[in-house]
C-alpha atoms as one frame of an Amber mdcrd trajectory, in Angstrom:
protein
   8.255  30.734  15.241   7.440  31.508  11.530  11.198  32.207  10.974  12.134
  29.294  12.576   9.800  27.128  10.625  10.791  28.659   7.129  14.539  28.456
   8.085  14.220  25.160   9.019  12.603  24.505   5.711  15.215  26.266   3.804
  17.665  24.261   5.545  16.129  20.675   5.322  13.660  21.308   2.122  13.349
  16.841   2.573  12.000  17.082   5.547   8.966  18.126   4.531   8.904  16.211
   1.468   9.659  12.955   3.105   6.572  13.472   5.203   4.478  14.577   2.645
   5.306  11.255   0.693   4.563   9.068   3.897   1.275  10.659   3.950   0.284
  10.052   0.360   1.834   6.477   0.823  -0.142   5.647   4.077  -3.158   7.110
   2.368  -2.817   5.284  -0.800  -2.757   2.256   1.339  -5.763   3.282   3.122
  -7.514   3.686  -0.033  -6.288   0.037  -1.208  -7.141  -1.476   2.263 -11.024
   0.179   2.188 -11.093  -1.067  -1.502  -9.944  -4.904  -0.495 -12.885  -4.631
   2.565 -15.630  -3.134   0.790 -14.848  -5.291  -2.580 -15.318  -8.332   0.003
 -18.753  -6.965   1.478 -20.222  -5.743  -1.511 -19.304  -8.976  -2.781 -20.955
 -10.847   0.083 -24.287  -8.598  -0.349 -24.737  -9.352  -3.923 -25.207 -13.054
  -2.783 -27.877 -12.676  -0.622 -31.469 -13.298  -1.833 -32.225 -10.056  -1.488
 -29.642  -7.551  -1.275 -29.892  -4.429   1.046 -29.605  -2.197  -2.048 -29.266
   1.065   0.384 -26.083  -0.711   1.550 -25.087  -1.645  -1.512 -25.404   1.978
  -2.940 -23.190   3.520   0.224 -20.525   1.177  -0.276 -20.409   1.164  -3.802
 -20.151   5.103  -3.333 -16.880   4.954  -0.908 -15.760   2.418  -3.454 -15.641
   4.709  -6.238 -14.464   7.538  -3.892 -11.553   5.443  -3.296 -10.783   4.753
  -6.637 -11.169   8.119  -7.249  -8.485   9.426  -5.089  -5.741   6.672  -6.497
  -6.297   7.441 -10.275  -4.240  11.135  -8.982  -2.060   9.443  -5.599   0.975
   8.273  -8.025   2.612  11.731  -8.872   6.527  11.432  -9.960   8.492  11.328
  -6.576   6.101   9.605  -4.431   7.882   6.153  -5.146  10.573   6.635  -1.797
   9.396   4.059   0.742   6.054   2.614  -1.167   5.319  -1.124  -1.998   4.441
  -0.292  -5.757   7.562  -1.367  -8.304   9.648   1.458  -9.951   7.261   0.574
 -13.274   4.251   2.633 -11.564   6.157   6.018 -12.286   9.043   4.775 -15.007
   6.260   3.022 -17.848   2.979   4.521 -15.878   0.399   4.020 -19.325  -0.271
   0.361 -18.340  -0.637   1.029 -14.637  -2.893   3.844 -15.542  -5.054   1.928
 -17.805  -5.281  -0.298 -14.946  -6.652   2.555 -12.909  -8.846   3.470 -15.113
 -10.350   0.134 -15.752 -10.974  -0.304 -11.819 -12.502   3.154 -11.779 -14.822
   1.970 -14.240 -16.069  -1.305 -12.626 -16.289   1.087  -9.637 -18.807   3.534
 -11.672 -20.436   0.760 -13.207 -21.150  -1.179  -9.491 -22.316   2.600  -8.296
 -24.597   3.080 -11.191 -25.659  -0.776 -10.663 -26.928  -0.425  -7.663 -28.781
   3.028  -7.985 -30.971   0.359 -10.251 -31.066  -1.923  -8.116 -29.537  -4.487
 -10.943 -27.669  -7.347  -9.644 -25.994  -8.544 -12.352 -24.643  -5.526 -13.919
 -23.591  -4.719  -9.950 -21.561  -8.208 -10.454 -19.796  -7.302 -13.734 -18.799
  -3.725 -12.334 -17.347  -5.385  -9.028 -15.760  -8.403 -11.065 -14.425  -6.086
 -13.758 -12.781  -3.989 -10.705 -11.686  -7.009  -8.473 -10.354  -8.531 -11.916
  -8.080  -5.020 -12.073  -6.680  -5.071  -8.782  -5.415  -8.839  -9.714  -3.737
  -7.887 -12.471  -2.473  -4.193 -10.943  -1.212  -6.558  -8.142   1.038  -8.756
 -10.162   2.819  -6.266 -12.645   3.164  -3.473 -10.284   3.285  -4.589  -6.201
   6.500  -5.647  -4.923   4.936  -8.024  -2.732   1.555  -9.702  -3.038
């Protein structure tokens, strides 16, 4: 069976590749889709009188877990069947920055809410939400 695997691999060396690019793709998505949700109900938290700052902590933690995991999900050949435009991997600085920027509102919303401060929680999620806007139109084929 190990032969056959390793011929086969030797044979079709995309075939593995392909799939390992559908599963960064799908789980880049994932990441974005999480991010979209839990931007939305940390969102809707920080609006209430008084916030469930537990909550707000746990979500703001998968939040910046997410954001973690896209700032490295955009290496060079990962661009075959994705959404993002060819400018992600052909001028990556600005899309980077872009990262980096949501990262930061991420960190900022995490470190927010360890205090317990409500507005600097706002200006981290704003500053991240703000991001994504901008990521979206310069580097999503469809928004």
């Amino acid at each position: 069976m190990k032969k056959l695997i390793i011929s086969l691999c030797v044979l079709f060396p995309n075939i593995a590749f392909s799939q390992a690019s559908v599963d960064l793709i799908n789980a880049r998505q994932q990441a974005f889709v999480h991010i979209e949700n839990q931007s939305e109900q940390v969102e809707d938290m920080l609006d209430e009188d008084t916030p469930n700052w537990n909550e707000i902590e746990s979500v703001s933690h998968e939040l910046y877990k997410h954001s973690q995991l896209l700032s490295t999900a955009f290496p060079e050949g990962s661009q075959d069947g994705s959404k993002a435009k060819e400018a992600v991997w052909g001028k990556p600085e600005k899309f980077n920055q872009l990262m980096q920027e949501m990262d930061s509102g991420f960190v900022q919303l995490y470190q927010a809410s360890l205090k317990q401060d409500k507005e600097a929680a706002k200006t981290g999620l704003e500053q991240a939400q703000d991001t994504c806007n901008a990521c979206h139109r310069s580097y999503r084929s469809r928004f």
